[in-house]
Coordinates of C-alpha atoms in Angstrom, one line a residue:
M305 CA 90.0 84.8 109.3
N306 CA 88.0 84.3 112.4
S307 CA 85.3 86.6 113.6
P308 CA 86.5 90.1 114.7
F309 CA 88.4 90.0 118.0
I310 CA 86.7 92.0 120.7
G311 CA 88.4 92.3 124.0
K312 CA 87.1 93.6 127.3
R313 CA 85.4 96.4 125.4
E314 CA 84.8 97.6 121.9
Y315 CA 87.0 100.5 120.8
F316 CA 85.6 101.0 117.3
P317 CA 81.8 100.8 117.9
G318 CA 79.6 101.2 114.9
V319 CA 82.2 99.7 112.5
G320 CA 81.8 96.1 111.5
R321 CA 83.9 93.8 109.4
I322 CA 85.0 95.7 106.2
A323 CA 83.6 93.9 103.2
Y324 CA 84.3 93.9 99.5
E325 CA 81.4 95.6 97.7
G326 CA 82.9 96.4 94.3
R327 CA 83.3 99.5 92.2
E328 CA 79.6 100.5 92.2
S329 CA 79.4 100.7 96.0
D330 CA 79.1 104.1 97.6
N331 CA 79.8 102.8 101.1
P332 CA 82.9 104.5 102.4
L333 CA 83.6 101.6 104.8
A334 CA 83.8 99.0 102.0
F335 CA 86.5 97.9 99.6
K336 CA 85.9 98.8 95.9
H337 CA 88.9 96.8 94.5
Y338 CA 90.4 94.7 97.2
D339 CA 88.7 91.3 97.2
A340 CA 90.9 89.1 99.4
E341 CA 89.9 85.8 97.8
R342 CA 89.9 86.9 94.2
R343 CA 92.6 85.1 92.2
I344 CA 95.0 87.2 90.2
G345 CA 97.1 84.7 88.3
D346 CA 98.3 81.9 90.6
K347 CA 97.5 83.7 93.9
T348 CA 94.7 85.4 95.7
M349 CA 94.8 89.1 96.3
A350 CA 95.5 88.5 99.9
E351 CA 98.4 86.2 99.0
H352 CA 99.9 88.7 96.6
L353 CA 99.6 91.8 98.8
R354 CA 100.1 90.4 102.3
F355 CA 98.8 93.6 103.9
A356 CA 100.0 94.6 107.4
V357 CA 99.0 97.3 109.8
C358 CA 101.8 99.1 111.7
Y359 CA 101.4 99.5 115.5
W360 CA 103.2 102.8 115.9
H361 CA 101.4 105.2 113.6
S362 CA 98.0 103.6 114.0
F363 CA 97.8 103.2 117.8
V364 CA 100.6 105.3 119.3
N365 CA 100.8 108.5 117.3
A366 CA 98.0 110.8 118.3
G367 CA 98.8 113.5 115.7
H368 CA 101.5 115.5 117.4
D369 CA 104.0 117.4 115.3
P370 CA 106.9 119.8 115.9
F371 CA 104.4 122.6 116.4
G372 CA 101.8 121.1 118.7
P373 CA 100.6 118.2 120.7
G374 CA 98.3 115.4 119.5
T375 CA 94.8 116.0 118.3
R376 CA 93.3 112.6 118.9
N377 CA 92.2 111.2 122.3
Y378 CA 92.5 107.5 121.9
P379 CA 89.8 105.5 123.7
W380 CA 92.2 102.8 124.8
D381 CA 94.3 105.4 126.6
A382 CA 91.2 106.9 128.3
A383 CA 89.9 103.4 129.3
A384 CA 93.0 102.8 131.4
A385 CA 93.9 106.4 132.3
A386 CA 93.8 105.8 136.0
D387 CA 95.7 102.5 135.8
S388 CA 99.3 101.7 135.1
P389 CA 101.2 102.1 131.8
L390 CA 100.9 98.3 131.5
A391 CA 97.1 98.5 131.7
R392 CA 97.1 101.1 129.0
A393 CA 99.3 98.8 126.9
E394 CA 96.9 96.0 127.4
A395 CA 93.9 98.1 126.3
K396 CA 95.9 99.3 123.3
L397 CA 96.6 95.7 122.3
D398 CA 92.9 94.8 122.4
A399 CA 92.1 97.9 120.3
A400 CA 94.8 96.9 117.8
F401 CA 93.5 93.4 117.3
E402 CA 89.9 94.6 117.1
F403 CA 91.1 96.9 114.3
F404 CA 93.1 94.2 112.5
T405 CA 90.2 91.8 112.4
K406 CA 87.5 94.3 111.4
L407 CA 89.7 95.6 108.6
G408 CA 90.5 92.0 107.5
V409 CA 94.3 92.2 107.4
R410 CA 96.3 89.1 108.1
H411 CA 99.5 90.7 109.5
Y412 CA 100.8 93.5 111.7
C413 CA 104.2 95.0 112.7
F414 CA 105.5 96.5 115.9
H415 CA 108.4 98.1 117.7
D416 CA 109.2 96.7 121.1
I417 CA 108.1 99.9 123.0
D418 CA 105.0 100.4 120.9
M419 CA 103.6 97.2 122.4
A420 CA 105.1 97.3 125.9
P421 CA 106.0 100.2 128.2
D422 CA 109.6 101.3 128.1
A423 CA 111.7 101.5 131.3
E424 CA 115.3 102.5 132.0
D425 CA 115.5 99.6 134.4
I426 CA 116.3 96.7 132.0
A427 CA 114.6 94.1 134.2
V428 CA 111.4 96.1 134.2
Y429 CA 111.6 96.7 130.4
E430 CA 112.1 93.0 129.8
K431 CA 109.3 92.0 132.2
N432 CA 106.9 94.4 130.5
L433 CA 107.7 93.1 127.1
R434 CA 107.4 89.4 128.1
H435 CA 104.0 90.2 129.6
M436 CA 102.7 91.9 126.4
V437 CA 104.2 89.3 124.1
A438 CA 102.3 86.6 126.0
L439 CA 99.0 88.5 125.6
A440 CA 99.8 89.2 121.9
K441 CA 100.3 85.5 121.4
E442 CA 96.9 84.8 122.8
R443 CA 95.3 87.5 120.6
Q444 CA 97.0 86.1 117.5
K445 CA 95.7 82.7 118.2
A446 CA 92.1 84.0 118.8
S447 CA 92.1 86.1 115.7
G448 CA 94.3 84.4 113.2
V449 CA 96.3 87.5 112.6
K450 CA 100.1 86.9 112.3
L451 CA 103.2 89.0 112.9
L452 CA 104.8 90.1 109.6
W453 CA 107.9 91.5 111.4
G454 CA 109.1 92.9 114.7
T455 CA 111.7 95.5 115.4
A456 CA 113.2 97.6 118.2
N457 CA 113.0 101.4 118.6
L458 CA 116.6 102.5 118.8
F459 CA 116.0 106.1 118.0
S460 CA 113.5 107.7 120.4
H461 CA 115.2 107.6 123.7
P462 CA 117.8 110.3 124.4
R463 CA 120.5 107.7 124.9
Y464 CA 120.4 107.2 121.1
M465 CA 120.9 110.9 120.2
N466 CA 124.3 109.9 118.6
G467 CA 123.1 106.6 117.2
A468 CA 122.6 103.1 118.5
A469 CA 124.9 100.5 116.8
T470 CA 127.0 103.4 115.4
N471 CA 127.2 105.4 118.6
P472 CA 130.8 106.5 119.6
D473 CA 130.1 105.3 123.2
F474 CA 130.3 101.6 123.6
A475 CA 128.0 101.7 126.6
V476 CA 125.2 102.8 124.3
V477 CA 126.0 100.1 121.7
A478 CA 125.7 97.5 124.5
R479 CA 122.4 99.0 125.7
A480 CA 121.0 98.9 122.2
A481 CA 121.8 95.2 122.1
V482 CA 119.4 94.7 125.1
Q483 CA 116.5 95.9 122.9
I484 CA 117.6 94.0 119.9
K485 CA 117.9 90.7 121.8
N486 CA 114.5 91.2 123.4
A487 CA 112.8 92.3 120.2
L488 CA 114.3 89.2 118.4
D489 CA 113.1 87.0 121.3
A490 CA 109.6 88.5 120.9
T491 CA 109.6 88.1 117.1
V492 CA 110.4 84.4 117.4
E493 CA 107.9 83.9 120.2
L494 CA 105.2 85.4 118.1
G495 CA 106.1 83.6 114.9
G496 CA 107.3 86.7 113.1
E497 CA 108.2 86.0 109.5
N498 CA 110.9 88.8 109.3
Y499 CA 112.9 91.1 111.5
V500 CA 113.5 94.8 110.5
F501 CA 116.4 97.2 111.3
W502 CA 115.6 100.8 110.7
G503 CA 118.7 102.9 111.6
G504 CA 116.7 106.0 112.6
R505 CA 119.9 107.7 114.0
E506 CA 122.6 105.5 112.4
G507 CA 124.3 108.3 110.6
Y508 CA 126.0 111.6 111.4
A509 CA 125.2 115.3 112.0
C510 CA 128.7 116.6 111.5
L511 CA 131.7 115.0 109.8
H512 CA 134.2 117.1 111.9
N513 CA 133.6 114.8 114.9
T514 CA 132.8 111.6 113.1
N515 CA 134.9 108.5 112.2
M516 CA 132.6 107.2 109.5
K517 CA 134.5 104.1 108.6
R518 CA 134.7 103.0 112.2
E519 CA 131.0 103.6 112.7
L520 CA 130.1 101.6 109.6
D521 CA 132.4 98.8 110.7
H522 CA 130.6 98.8 114.1
F523 CA 127.3 98.7 112.4
A524 CA 128.3 95.7 110.4
R525 CA 129.6 93.9 113.5
F526 CA 126.4 94.7 115.3
L527 CA 124.2 93.3 112.5
T528 CA 126.3 90.2 112.3
M529 CA 125.9 89.6 116.0
A530 CA 122.1 90.1 115.8
R531 CA 122.0 87.7 112.8
D532 CA 123.9 85.1 114.7
Y533 CA 121.8 85.4 117.8
G534 CA 118.6 85.3 115.8
R535 CA 119.6 82.1 114.0
S536 CA 120.7 80.6 117.3
I537 CA 117.1 81.0 118.8
G538 CA 115.5 79.5 115.7
F539 CA 114.6 82.6 113.6
K540 CA 114.5 81.4 110.0
G541 CA 113.1 84.5 108.3
N542 CA 114.7 87.4 106.5
F543 CA 116.5 90.2 108.4
L544 CA 115.5 93.4 106.7
I545 CA 117.2 96.8 106.5
E546 CA 115.0 99.8 105.7
P547 CA 116.9 102.6 103.7
K548 CA 116.3 106.3 104.5
P549 CA 118.6 109.1 103.4
M550 CA 118.2 111.7 106.1
E551 CA 115.9 112.9 109.0
P552 CA 116.5 112.8 111.8
M553 CA 120.2 112.7 111.0
K554 CA 121.8 115.0 108.3
H555 CA 123.0 111.8 106.6
Q556 CA 122.0 108.3 107.4
Y557 CA 124.2 105.3 106.5
D558 CA 121.4 103.4 104.9
F559 CA 120.8 106.2 102.4
D560 CA 119.1 104.2 99.6
S561 CA 118.7 100.8 98.1
A562 CA 122.1 100.9 96.2
T563 CA 123.9 102.0 99.3
V564 CA 122.5 99.3 101.5
V565 CA 123.1 96.6 98.8
G566 CA 126.7 97.6 98.6
F567 CA 127.1 97.6 102.4
L568 CA 125.5 94.1 102.7
Q569 CA 127.7 92.7 100.0
Q570 CA 130.9 94.3 101.4
H571 CA 130.2 92.7 104.8
R572 CA 128.9 89.4 103.5
L573 CA 125.5 89.9 105.0
D574 CA 123.5 89.6 101.8
Q575 CA 122.7 85.9 102.3
D576 CA 120.6 86.7 105.4
F577 CA 119.6 90.3 104.9
K578 CA 117.2 91.9 102.4
L579 CA 115.7 95.3 102.1
N580 CA 112.4 96.7 103.3
I581 CA 111.7 99.6 100.9
E582 CA 109.6 102.5 102.1
A583 CA 108.0 104.7 99.4
N584 CA 108.5 108.0 101.2
H585 CA 112.1 107.2 102.0
A586 CA 112.9 106.5 98.4
T587 CA 111.5 109.9 97.3
L588 CA 113.4 111.7 100.0
S589 CA 116.6 110.1 98.5
G590 CA 115.8 111.7 95.2
H591 CA 114.6 108.5 93.6
T592 CA 111.1 107.2 92.7
F593 CA 109.5 104.4 94.8
E594 CA 109.8 102.2 91.7
H595 CA 113.5 102.9 91.4
D596 CA 114.5 101.7 94.9
L597 CA 112.2 98.7 94.5
Q598 CA 113.9 97.8 91.2
V599 CA 117.4 98.2 92.5
A600 CA 116.7 95.9 95.5
S601 CA 114.9 93.4 93.3
D602 CA 117.6 93.3 90.7
H603 CA 120.1 92.2 93.4
G604 CA 117.6 89.6 94.7
L605 CA 117.3 91.6 97.9
L606 CA 113.7 93.0 97.8
G607 CA 112.2 91.5 101.0
S608 CA 109.3 93.7 102.0
I609 CA 107.6 97.1 101.5
D610 CA 106.5 99.9 103.7
A611 CA 103.6 101.4 101.8
N612 CA 103.1 105.1 102.1
R613 CA 103.7 108.3 100.1
G614 CA 105.2 111.8 100.7
N615 CA 104.0 115.2 99.8
A616 CA 105.8 116.8 96.8
Q617 CA 105.6 120.2 98.5
N618 CA 107.2 119.0 101.8
G619 CA 110.8 117.9 102.1
W620 CA 110.3 115.6 105.0
D621 CA 108.8 112.2 105.8
T622 CA 105.0 112.9 105.8
D623 CA 104.0 109.2 105.9
Q624 CA 100.7 109.6 104.1
F625 CA 98.6 106.7 103.0
P626 CA 99.3 105.6 99.4
T627 CA 96.6 106.6 96.9
D628 CA 98.7 107.3 93.8
L629 CA 97.7 104.5 91.3
Y630 CA 100.8 105.1 89.2
D631 CA 102.9 104.4 92.2
T632 CA 101.0 101.2 93.1
V633 CA 101.1 99.9 89.5
A634 CA 104.8 100.5 89.3
A635 CA 105.4 98.8 92.6
M636 CA 103.4 95.8 91.7
L637 CA 105.2 95.4 88.3
V638 CA 108.4 95.0 90.3
V639 CA 106.9 92.6 92.8
L640 CA 105.2 90.4 90.2
R641 CA 108.3 90.2 88.0
Q642 CA 110.3 88.8 91.0
G643 CA 107.5 86.3 91.8
G644 CA 106.0 87.9 94.9
L645 CA 107.0 89.4 98.3
A646 CA 106.5 86.4 100.7
P647 CA 107.6 86.1 103.4
G648 CA 107.5 89.9 103.2
G649 CA 104.4 92.0 102.7
L650 CA 102.9 95.5 102.3
N651 CA 103.0 97.2 105.6
F652 CA 101.1 100.5 105.9
D653 CA 103.8 102.6 107.6
A654 CA 101.4 105.6 107.3
K655 CA 99.4 107.8 109.6
V656 CA 96.1 109.6 109.2
R657 CA 96.5 113.3 109.0
R658 CA 96.7 115.5 112.2
E659 CA 93.4 117.0 111.2
S660 CA 91.7 113.6 110.9
T661 CA 90.3 113.0 114.3
D662 CA 87.3 110.6 114.0
A663 CA 87.8 106.9 114.8
E664 CA 86.6 105.8 111.4
D665 CA 89.3 107.8 109.7
L666 CA 91.8 105.1 110.5
F667 CA 89.6 102.6 108.6
L668 CA 89.1 105.0 105.7
A669 CA 92.8 105.5 105.3
H670 CA 93.6 101.8 105.3
I671 CA 90.7 101.0 102.9
G672 CA 92.0 103.6 100.5
G673 CA 95.5 102.2 100.6
M674 CA 94.4 98.6 100.2
D675 CA 92.2 99.5 97.3
A676 CA 95.0 101.5 95.6
F677 CA 97.4 98.5 95.8
A678 CA 94.6 96.1 94.8
R679 CA 94.0 98.1 91.7
G680 CA 97.7 98.4 91.1
L681 CA 98.0 94.6 91.3
E682 CA 95.2 94.2 88.7
V683 CA 96.7 96.6 86.2
A684 CA 100.3 95.3 86.7
H685 CA 99.2 91.7 86.2
A686 CA 97.2 92.7 83.0
L687 CA 100.2 94.6 81.6
L688 CA 102.5 91.7 82.1
T689 CA 100.2 89.0 80.9
A690 CA 97.7 90.5 78.4
S691 CA 99.5 93.4 76.8
P692 CA 102.6 93.9 74.6
W693 CA 104.4 95.6 77.5
E694 CA 107.0 92.9 78.1
Q695 CA 107.3 92.2 74.4
W696 CA 108.2 95.8 73.8
R697 CA 110.8 95.8 76.6
G698 CA 112.3 92.7 75.1
E699 CA 112.5 94.1 71.6
R700 CA 114.5 97.1 72.9
Y701 CA 117.3 94.7 73.8
A702 CA 117.0 92.2 71.0
S703 CA 120.5 93.1 69.7
F704 CA 121.9 91.3 72.7
D705 CA 120.0 88.1 72.1
S706 CA 122.2 86.7 69.3
G707 CA 125.4 87.2 67.4
A708 CA 128.0 89.6 68.7
G709 CA 125.6 91.2 71.2
R710 CA 125.1 87.9 72.9
D711 CA 128.8 87.2 72.9
F712 CA 129.3 90.6 74.6
E713 CA 126.8 89.7 77.3
Q714 CA 128.5 86.4 77.9
G715 CA 131.9 87.9 78.3
K716 CA 133.4 86.5 75.1
L717 CA 134.5 89.8 73.5
S718 CA 137.3 92.1 74.4
L719 CA 137.4 95.9 74.0
A720 CA 139.5 95.4 70.9
D721 CA 136.8 93.1 69.5
L722 CA 134.2 95.8 70.0
H723 CA 136.5 98.3 68.3
A724 CA 136.9 96.0 65.3
L725 CA 133.2 95.4 65.0
A726 CA 132.3 99.0 65.1
S727 CA 135.0 99.9 62.6
K728 CA 133.4 97.7 60.0
S729 CA 129.9 98.9 60.7
A730 CA 127.9 102.0 59.6
E731 CA 126.7 104.6 62.0
P732 CA 124.1 103.0 64.4
Q733 CA 120.5 103.6 63.4
Q734 CA 118.6 105.9 65.7
R735 CA 116.0 104.0 67.7
S736 CA 113.1 105.7 69.6
A737 CA 112.7 104.7 73.2
K738 CA 108.9 105.0 72.8
Q739 CA 108.3 106.3 76.4
E740 CA 105.0 107.8 75.5
R741 CA 103.8 104.5 74.1
Y742 CA 104.4 102.8 77.4
E743 CA 102.7 105.6 79.3
N744 CA 99.7 105.5 77.1
L745 CA 99.4 101.8 77.4
L746 CA 99.5 102.0 81.2
N747 CA 96.7 104.6 81.1
Q748 CA 94.7 102.5 78.8
Y749 CA 94.7 99.6 81.3
L750 CA 94.4 101.8 84.4
L751 CA 91.3 103.6 83.1
R752 CA 89.4 100.4 82.1

């Protein structure tokens, strides 16, 4: 990484480059576990974790919620308050790259209208985005920070109240394509390694007025067109779908990992599309974070991760920074078993709390999340390579490694064959699942 990028002014004065100082450090603005160049197995921590900062929560969301306006006055907005929306966007871009480089992350993610001012006039919208992409390309070159993925916001504008690709009005579907095309153009121009679709309003509020099959067919057609266009302009990365079960819609079509996997396979999109799993979305669907990661990985479709957490007392998407070490260990077990996340990464789709109003709070939140995943990586790697964890899991299924069990796995037996084998055998011996032994071993390594 190059020296921290500072634009026309410094937006986070008093904060320097965040360094690794180790477990004994009492410095809140230092990493205790994340040492970017430390090798864990065959990769450095930076290569394993591929951290990214999201543009929207970090530089756009000022803390507003359904009950009140924002609580943070961003200095990049004040710096250009008297100027045009484009000037404010330029100031925000400089602040973002200052933050990326001071934090030491190597990637970021954005929606089209996070970076550039939106406009109902398509020509103005496209001009704004081209201008900001050109500036972002300069900032990337100066700082060494790369684009993990780009996407389009197809949920905020009132035109998308009934969905974008699944909207019952063809004019809205066509208008959504404008943003998708431009966001894909921007992603390719900036060297983005992935492109994400989050169907924020791709679902229904009432089945009485909804033709679900038709909408899902339209969604598949739209994704196919986007795929074909992306490939035609040279995009070689993964297209990613981010599952979420509800909110803002009553029911969203990308409900969870299993739903998305089935949809991709049904429409023959699974060769180009993978999944971007968000922790808080998984828990809202009634699963654990680990479950949705494992389902995606088992199908060879885990492409990237949005790292955050929810609140067990709240039934909505709170997007808190991840600090639960059990979650991070579980996530990294899945990632390590599949050989890594690249070209995906760990994007902090998380926001500081509405009550957190100091500029340093954004650093503190990311430091905590990065340390939590670094520790999760350490523990997961140790469990897989230096403990009996995988041996125990293998032993549970040993009856399928030889003899009739292996024949069953290989499709060599019929139901009648199983009946005959069971008829000649005694009652199966009860075998403990030993859940507590696994939990204790995890704690043993976590608390070292």
